[in-house]
Tab-separated table of N, CA and C in Angstrom:
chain	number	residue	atom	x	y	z
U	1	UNK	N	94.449	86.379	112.816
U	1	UNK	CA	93.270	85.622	112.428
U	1	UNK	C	93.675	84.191	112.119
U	2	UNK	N	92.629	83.162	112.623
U	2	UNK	CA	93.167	81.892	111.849
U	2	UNK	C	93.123	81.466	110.302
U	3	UNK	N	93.359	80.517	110.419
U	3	UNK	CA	93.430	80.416	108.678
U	3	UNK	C	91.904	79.895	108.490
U	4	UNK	N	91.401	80.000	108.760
U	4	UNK	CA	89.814	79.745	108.633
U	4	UNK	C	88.839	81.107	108.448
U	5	UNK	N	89.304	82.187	109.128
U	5	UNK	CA	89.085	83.010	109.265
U	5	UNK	C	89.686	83.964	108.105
U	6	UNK	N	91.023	84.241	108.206
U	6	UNK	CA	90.695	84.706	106.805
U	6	UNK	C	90.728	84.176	105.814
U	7	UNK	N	90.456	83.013	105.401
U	7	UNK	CA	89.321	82.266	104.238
U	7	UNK	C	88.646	82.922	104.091
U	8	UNK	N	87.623	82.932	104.852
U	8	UNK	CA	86.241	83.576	104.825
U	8	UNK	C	86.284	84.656	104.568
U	9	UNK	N	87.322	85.526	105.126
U	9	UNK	CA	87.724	86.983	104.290
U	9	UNK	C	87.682	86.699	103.215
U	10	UNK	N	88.273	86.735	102.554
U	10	UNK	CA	88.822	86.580	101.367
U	10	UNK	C	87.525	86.135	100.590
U	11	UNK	N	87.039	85.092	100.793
U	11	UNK	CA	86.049	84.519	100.190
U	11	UNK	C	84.804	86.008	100.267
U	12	UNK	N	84.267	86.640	101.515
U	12	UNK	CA	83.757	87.649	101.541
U	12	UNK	C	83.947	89.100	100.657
U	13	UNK	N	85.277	89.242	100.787
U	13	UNK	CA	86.086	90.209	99.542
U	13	UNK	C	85.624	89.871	98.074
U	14	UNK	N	85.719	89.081	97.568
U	14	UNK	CA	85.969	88.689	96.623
U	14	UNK	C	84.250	88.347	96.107
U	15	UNK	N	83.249	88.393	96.813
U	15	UNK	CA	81.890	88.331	97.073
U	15	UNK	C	81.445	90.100	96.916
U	16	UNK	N	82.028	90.575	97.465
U	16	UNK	CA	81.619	92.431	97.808
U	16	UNK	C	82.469	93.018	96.930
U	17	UNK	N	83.413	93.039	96.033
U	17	UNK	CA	84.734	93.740	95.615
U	17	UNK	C	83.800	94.719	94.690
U	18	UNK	N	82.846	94.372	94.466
U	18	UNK	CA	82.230	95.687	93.084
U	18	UNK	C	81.734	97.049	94.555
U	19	UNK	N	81.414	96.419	95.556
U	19	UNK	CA	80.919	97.634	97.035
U	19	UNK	C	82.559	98.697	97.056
U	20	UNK	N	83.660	97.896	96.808
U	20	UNK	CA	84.928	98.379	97.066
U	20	UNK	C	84.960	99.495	95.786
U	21	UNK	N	84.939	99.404	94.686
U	21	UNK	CA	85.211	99.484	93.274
U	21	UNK	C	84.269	100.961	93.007
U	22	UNK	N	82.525	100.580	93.481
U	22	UNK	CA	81.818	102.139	93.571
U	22	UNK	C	81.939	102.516	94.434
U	23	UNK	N	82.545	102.462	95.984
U	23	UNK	CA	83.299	103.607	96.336
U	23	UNK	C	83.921	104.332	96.006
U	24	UNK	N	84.990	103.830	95.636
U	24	UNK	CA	86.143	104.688	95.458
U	24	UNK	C	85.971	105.800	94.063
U	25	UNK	N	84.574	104.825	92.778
U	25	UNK	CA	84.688	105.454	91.696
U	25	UNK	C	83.668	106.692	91.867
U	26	UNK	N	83.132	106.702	93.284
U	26	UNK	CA	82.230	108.121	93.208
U	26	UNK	C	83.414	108.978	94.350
U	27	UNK	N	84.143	108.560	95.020
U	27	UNK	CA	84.907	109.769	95.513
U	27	UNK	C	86.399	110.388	94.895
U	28	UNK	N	86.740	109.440	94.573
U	28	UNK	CA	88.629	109.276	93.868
U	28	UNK	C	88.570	109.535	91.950
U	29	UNK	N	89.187	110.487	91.465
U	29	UNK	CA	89.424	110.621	90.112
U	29	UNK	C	90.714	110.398	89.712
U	30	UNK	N	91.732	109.939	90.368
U	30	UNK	CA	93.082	109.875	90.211
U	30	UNK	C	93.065	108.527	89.856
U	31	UNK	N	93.611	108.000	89.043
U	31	UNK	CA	94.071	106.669	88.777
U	31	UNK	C	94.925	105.473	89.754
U	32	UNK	N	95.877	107.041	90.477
U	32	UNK	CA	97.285	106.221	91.520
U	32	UNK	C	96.258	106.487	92.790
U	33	UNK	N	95.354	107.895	92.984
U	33	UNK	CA	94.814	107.139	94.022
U	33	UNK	C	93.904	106.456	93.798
U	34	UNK	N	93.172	105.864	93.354
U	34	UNK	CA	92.372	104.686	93.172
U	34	UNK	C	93.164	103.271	93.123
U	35	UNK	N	94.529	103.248	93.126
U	35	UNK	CA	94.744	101.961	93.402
U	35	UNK	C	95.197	102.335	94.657
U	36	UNK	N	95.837	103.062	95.196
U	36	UNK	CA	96.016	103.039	96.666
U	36	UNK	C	95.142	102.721	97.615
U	37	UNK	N	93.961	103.452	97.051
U	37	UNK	CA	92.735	103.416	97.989
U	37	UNK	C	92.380	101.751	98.082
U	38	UNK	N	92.495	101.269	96.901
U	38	UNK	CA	91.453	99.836	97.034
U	38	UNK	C	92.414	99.381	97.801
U	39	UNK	N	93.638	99.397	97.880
U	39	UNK	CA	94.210	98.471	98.914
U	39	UNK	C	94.582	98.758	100.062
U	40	UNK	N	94.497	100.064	100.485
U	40	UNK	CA	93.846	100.953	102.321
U	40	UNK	C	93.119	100.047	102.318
U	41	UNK	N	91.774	100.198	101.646
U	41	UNK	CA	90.621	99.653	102.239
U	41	UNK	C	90.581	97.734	102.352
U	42	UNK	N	91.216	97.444	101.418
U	42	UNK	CA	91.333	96.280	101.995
U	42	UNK	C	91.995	96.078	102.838
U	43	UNK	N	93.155	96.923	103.252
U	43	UNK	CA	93.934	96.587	104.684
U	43	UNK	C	93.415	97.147	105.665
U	44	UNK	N	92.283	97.897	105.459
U	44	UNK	CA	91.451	98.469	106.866
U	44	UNK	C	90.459	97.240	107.049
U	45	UNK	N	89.443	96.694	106.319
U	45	UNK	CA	88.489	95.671	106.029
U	45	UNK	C	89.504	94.579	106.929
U	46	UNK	N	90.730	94.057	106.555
U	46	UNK	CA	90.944	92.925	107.225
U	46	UNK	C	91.543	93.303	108.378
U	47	UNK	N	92.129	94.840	108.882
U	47	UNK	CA	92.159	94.742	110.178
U	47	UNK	C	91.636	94.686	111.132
U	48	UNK	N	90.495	94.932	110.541
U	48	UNK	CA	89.043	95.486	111.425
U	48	UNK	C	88.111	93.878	111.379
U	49	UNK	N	88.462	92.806	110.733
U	49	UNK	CA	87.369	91.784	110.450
U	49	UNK	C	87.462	91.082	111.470
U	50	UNK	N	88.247	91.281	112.731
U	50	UNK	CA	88.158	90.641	114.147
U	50	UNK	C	86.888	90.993	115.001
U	51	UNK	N	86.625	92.002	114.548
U	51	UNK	CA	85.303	93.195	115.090
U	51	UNK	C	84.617	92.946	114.496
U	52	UNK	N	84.278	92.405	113.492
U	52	UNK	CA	83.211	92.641	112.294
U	52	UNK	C	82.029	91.266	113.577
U	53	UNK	N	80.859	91.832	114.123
U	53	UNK	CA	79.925	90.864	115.093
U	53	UNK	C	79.151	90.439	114.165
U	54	UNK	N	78.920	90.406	112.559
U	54	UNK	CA	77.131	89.621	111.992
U	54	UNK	C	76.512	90.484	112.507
U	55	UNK	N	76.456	91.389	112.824
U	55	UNK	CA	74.990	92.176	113.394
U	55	UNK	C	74.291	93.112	111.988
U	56	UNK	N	75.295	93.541	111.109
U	56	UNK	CA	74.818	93.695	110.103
U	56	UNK	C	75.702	92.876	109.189
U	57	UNK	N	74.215	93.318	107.635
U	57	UNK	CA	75.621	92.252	106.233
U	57	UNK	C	77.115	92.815	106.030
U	58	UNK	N	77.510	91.852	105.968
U	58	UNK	CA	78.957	91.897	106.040
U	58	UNK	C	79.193	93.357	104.474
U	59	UNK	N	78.112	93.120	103.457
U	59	UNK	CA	78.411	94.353	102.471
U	59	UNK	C	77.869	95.600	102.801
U	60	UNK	N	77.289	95.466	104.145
U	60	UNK	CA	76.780	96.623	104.839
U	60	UNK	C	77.879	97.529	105.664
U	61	UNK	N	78.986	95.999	106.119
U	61	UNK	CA	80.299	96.584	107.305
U	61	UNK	C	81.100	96.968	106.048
U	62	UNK	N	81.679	96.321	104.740
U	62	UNK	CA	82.240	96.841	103.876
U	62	UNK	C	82.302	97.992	103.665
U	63	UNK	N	80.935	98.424	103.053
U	63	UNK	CA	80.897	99.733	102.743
U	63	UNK	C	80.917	100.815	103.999
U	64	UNK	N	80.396	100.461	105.034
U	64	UNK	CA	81.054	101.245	105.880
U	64	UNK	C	82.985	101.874	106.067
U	65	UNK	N	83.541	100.337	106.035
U	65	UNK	CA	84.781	100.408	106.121
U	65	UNK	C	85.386	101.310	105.183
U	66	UNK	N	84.806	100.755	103.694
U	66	UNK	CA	85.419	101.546	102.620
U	66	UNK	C	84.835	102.810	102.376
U	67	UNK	N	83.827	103.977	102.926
U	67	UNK	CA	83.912	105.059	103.143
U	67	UNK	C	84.450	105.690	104.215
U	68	UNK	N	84.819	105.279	105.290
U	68	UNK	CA	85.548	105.735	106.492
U	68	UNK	C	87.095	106.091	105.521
U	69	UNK	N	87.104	104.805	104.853
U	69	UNK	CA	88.705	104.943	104.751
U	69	UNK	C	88.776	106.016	103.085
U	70	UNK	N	87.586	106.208	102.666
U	70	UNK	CA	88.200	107.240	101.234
U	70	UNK	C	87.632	108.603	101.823
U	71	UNK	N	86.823	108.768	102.718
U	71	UNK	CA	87.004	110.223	103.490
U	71	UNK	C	88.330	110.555	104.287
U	72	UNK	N	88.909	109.520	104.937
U	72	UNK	CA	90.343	109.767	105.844
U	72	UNK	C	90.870	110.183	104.608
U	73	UNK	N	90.895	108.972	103.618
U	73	UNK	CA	92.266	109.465	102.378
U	73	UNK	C	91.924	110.919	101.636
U	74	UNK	N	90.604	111.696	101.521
U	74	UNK	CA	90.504	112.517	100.860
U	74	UNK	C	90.940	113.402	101.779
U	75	UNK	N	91.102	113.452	103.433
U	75	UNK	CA	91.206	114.628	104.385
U	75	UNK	C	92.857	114.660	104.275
U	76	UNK	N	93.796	113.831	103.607
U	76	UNK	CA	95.348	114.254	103.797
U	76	UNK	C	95.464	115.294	102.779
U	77	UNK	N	96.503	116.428	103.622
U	77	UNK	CA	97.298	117.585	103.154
U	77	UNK	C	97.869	117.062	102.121
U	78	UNK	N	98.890	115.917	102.422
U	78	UNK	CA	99.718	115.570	101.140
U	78	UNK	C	99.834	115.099	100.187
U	79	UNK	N	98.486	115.036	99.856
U	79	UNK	CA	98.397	114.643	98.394
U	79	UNK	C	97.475	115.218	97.290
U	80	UNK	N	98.397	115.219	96.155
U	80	UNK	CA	97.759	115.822	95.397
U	80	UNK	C	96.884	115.148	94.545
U	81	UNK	N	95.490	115.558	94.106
U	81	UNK	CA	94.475	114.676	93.549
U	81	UNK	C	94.436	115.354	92.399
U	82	UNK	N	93.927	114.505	91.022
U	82	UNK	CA	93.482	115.407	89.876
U	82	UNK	C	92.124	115.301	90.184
U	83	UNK	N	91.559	116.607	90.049
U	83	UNK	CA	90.075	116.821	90.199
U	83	UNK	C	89.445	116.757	88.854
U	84	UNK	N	90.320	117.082	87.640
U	84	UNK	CA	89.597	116.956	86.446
U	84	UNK	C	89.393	116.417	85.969
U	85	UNK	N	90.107	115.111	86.073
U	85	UNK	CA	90.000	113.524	85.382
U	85	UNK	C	88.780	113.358	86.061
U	86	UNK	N	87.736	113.033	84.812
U	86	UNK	CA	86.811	112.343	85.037
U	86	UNK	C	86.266	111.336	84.602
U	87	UNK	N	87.134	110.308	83.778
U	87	UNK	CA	86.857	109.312	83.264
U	87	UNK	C	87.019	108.324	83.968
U	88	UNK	N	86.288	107.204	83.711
U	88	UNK	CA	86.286	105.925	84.874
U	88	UNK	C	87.124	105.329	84.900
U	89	UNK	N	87.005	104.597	85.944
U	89	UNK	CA	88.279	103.923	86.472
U	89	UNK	C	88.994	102.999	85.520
U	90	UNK	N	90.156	102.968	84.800
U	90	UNK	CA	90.426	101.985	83.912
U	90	UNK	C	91.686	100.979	84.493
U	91	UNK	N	91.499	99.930	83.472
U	91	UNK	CA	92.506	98.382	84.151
U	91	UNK	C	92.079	97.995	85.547
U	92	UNK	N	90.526	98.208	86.244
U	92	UNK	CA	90.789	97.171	87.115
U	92	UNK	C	90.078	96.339	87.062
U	93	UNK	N	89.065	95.358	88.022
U	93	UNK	CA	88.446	94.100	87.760
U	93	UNK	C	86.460	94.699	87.463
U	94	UNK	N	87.181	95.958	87.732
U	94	UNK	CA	85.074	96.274	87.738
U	94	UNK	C	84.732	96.535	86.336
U	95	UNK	N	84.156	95.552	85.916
U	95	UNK	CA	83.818	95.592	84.241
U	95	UNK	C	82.202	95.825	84.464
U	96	UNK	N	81.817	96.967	84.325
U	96	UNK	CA	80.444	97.882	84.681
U	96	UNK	C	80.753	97.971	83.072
U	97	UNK	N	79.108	97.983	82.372
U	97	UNK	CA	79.108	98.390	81.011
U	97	UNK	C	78.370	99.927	81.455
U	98	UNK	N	79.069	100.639	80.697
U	98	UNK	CA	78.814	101.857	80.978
U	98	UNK	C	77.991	102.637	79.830
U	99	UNK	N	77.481	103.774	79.543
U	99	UNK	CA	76.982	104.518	78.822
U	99	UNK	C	76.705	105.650	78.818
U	100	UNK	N	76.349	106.663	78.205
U	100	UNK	CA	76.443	108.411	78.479
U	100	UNK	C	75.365	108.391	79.849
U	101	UNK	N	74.061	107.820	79.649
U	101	UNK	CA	73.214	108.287	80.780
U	101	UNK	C	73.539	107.626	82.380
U	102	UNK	N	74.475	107.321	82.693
U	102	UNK	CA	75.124	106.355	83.399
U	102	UNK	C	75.959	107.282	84.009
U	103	UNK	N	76.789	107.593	82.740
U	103	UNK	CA	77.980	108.722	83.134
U	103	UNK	C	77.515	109.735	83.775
U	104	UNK	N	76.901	110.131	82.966
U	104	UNK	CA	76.121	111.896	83.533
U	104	UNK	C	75.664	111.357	84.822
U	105	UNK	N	74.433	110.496	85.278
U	105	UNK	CA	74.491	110.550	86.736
U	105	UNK	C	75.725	110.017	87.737
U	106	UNK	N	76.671	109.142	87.438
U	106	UNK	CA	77.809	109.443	88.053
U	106	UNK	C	78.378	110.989	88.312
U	107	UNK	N	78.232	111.635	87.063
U	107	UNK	CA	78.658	112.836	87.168
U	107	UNK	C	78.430	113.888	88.302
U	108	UNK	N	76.640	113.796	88.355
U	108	UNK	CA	76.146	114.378	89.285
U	108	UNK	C	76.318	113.907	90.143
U	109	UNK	N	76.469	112.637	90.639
U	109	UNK	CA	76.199	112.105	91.698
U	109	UNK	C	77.528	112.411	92.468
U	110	UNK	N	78.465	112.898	91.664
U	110	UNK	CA	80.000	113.333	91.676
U	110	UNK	C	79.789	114.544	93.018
U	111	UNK	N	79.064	115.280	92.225
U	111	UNK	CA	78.485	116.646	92.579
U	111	UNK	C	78.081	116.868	94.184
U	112	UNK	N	77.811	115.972	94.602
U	112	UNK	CA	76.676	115.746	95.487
U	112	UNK	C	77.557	116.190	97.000
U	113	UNK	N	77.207	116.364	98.176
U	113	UNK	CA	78.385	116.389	99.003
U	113	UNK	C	78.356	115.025	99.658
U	114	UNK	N	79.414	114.708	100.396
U	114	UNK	CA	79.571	113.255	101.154
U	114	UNK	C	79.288	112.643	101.567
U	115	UNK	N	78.010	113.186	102.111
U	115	UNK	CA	76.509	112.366	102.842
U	115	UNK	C	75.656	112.039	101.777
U	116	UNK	N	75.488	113.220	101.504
U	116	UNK	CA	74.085	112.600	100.374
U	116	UNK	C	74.699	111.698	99.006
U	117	UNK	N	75.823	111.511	98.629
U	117	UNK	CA	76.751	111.069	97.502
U	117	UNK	C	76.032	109.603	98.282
U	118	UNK	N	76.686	109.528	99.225
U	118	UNK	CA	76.638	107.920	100.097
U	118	UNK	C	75.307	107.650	99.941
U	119	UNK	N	74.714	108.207	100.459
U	119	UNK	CA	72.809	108.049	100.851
U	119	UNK	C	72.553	107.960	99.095
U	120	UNK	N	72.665	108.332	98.598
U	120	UNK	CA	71.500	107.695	97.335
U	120	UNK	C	72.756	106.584	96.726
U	121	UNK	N	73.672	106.397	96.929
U	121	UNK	CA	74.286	105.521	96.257
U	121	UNK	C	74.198	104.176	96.697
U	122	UNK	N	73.907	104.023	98.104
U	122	UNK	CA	73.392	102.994	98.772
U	122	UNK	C	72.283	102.687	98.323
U	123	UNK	N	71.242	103.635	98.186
U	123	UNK	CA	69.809	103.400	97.555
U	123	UNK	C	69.578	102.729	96.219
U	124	UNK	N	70.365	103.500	95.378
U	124	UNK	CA	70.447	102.786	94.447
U	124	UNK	C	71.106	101.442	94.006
U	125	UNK	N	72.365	100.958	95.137
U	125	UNK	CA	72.329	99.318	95.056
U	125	UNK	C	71.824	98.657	95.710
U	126	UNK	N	70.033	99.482	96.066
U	126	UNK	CA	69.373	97.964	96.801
U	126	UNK	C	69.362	98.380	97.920
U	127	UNK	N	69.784	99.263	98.885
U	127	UNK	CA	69.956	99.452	100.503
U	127	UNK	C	68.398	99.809	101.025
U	128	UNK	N	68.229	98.553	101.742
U	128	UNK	CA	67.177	99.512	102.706
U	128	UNK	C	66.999	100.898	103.535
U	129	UNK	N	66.074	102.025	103.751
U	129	UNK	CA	66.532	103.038	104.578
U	129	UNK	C	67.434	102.335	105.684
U	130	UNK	N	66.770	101.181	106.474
U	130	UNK	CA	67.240	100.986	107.449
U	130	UNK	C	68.712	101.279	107.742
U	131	UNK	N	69.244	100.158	106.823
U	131	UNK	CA	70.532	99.811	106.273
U	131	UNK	C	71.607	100.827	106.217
U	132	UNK	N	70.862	101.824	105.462
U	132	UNK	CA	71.322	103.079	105.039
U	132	UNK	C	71.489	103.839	106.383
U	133	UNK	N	70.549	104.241	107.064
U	133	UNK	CA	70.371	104.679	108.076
U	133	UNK	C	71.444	104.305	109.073
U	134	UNK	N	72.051	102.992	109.453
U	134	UNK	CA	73.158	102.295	109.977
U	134	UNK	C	74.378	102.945	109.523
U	135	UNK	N	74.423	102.595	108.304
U	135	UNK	CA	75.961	103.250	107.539
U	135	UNK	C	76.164	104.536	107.514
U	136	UNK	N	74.851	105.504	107.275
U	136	UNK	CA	75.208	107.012	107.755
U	136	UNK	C	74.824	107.614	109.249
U	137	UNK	N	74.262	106.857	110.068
U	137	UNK	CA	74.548	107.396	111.405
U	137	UNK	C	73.340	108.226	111.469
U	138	UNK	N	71.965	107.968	110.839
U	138	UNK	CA	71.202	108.802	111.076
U	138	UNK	C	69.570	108.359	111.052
U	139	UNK	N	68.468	108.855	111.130
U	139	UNK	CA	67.579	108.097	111.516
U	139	UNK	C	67.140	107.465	109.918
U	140	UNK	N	65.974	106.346	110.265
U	140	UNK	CA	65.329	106.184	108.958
U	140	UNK	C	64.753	107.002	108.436
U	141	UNK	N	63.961	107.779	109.320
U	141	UNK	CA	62.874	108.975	108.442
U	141	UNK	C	63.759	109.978	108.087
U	142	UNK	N	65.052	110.363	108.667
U	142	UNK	CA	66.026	111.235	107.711
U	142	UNK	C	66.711	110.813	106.347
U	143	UNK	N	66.908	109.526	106.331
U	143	UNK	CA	67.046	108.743	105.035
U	143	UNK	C	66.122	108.877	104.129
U	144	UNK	N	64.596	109.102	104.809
U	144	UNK	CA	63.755	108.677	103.624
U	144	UNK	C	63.461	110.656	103.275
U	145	UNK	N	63.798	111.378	104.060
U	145	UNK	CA	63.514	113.268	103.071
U	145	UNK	C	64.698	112.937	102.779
U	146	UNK	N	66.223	112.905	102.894
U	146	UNK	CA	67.429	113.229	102.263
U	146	UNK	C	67.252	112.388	100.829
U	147	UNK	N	66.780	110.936	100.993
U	147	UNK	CA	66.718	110.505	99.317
U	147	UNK	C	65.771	111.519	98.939
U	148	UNK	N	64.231	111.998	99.148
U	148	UNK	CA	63.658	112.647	98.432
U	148	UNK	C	64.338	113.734	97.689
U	149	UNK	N	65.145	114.772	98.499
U	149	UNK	CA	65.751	115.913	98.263
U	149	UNK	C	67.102	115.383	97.179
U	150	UNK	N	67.582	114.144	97.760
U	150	UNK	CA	68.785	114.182	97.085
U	150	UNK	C	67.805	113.741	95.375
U	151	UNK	N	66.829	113.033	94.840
U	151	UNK	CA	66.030	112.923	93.751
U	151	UNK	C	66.097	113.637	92.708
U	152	UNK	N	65.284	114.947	94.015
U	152	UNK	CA	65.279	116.280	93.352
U	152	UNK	C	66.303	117.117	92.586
U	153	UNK	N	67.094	117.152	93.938
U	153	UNK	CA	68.403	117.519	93.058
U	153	UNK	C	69.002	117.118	92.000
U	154	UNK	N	69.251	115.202	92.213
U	154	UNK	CA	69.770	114.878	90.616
U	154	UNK	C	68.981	115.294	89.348
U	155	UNK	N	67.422	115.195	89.957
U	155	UNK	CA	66.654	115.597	88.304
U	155	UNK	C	67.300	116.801	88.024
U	156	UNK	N	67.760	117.747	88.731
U	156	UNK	CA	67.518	119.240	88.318
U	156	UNK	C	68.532	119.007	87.458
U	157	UNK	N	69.912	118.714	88.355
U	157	UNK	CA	70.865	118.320	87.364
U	157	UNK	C	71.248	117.830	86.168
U	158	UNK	N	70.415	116.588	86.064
U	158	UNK	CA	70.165	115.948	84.805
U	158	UNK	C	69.745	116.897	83.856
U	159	UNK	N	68.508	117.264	83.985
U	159	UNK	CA	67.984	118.351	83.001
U	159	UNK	C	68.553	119.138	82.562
U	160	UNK	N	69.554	119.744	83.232
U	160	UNK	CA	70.256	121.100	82.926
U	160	UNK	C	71.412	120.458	82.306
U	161	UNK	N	71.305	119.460	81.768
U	161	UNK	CA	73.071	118.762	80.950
U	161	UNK	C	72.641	118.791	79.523
């Protein structure tokens, strides 16, 4: 890349880094992998930013990038994850004020399987179906019953805590 080019990376990164940060904090409970991961994904993000066409927002190709790359990392044999740590991510730059009702739907949202985890988590920072629809590979009107259902489900969840 030229040096103009990744400027603009960088400058883009550093614009999206909280898209990087709730990835990883709804799939990864490990501490060591959560720093591994953020920096896969930034070395996938800038290998891939030769490809990146503007056709969608660049925090639209992000988050694409950075779930491709914490499903690859969750599919290796060799590593071992703590599944029980469930406390948030600590020492890095994502200073989210947090609180119990916050937690608990992280919690659930924990719960959720890999599609629908993605699909309302997009929703909830703002994603259009459309948008959404792009990043999971599926139509709009399936975006718009899977949020309904996925709704449902979190209420049930919620309630029952």
């Amino acid at each position: 890349m030229s040096v103009a080019a990744d400027q603009k990376f960088t400058e883009l990164i550093d614009q999206s880094r909280g898209i990087i940060y709730k990835v990883i904090r709804l799939y990864v409970r490990n501490p060591e992998d959560e720093k591994d991961l953020f920096q896969e994904i930034l070395f996938q993000a800038w290998k891939s930013y030769p490809r990146f066409d503007g056709r969608s927002k660049f925090s639209t190709w992000l988050y694409r990038v950075g779930l491709n790359t914490v499903l690859t990392f969750q599919r290796r044999p060799d590593l071992v994850r703590a599944t029980d740590n469930l406390e948030p991510m600590g020492g890095s730059d994502y200073s989210h004020e947090r609180n119990e009702s916050a937690d608990a739907l992280y919690q659930a949202i924990r719960e959720l399987n890999d599609i629908d985890r993605m699909i309302v988590t997009l929703h909830l920072d703002g994603y259009e179906n459309e948008e959404i629809s792009e990043i999971a590979g599926i139509t709009k009107n399936h975006v718009a019953v899977k949020l309904h259902r996925i709704k449902e489900t979190l209420t049930r969840k919620l309630k029952d805590r």
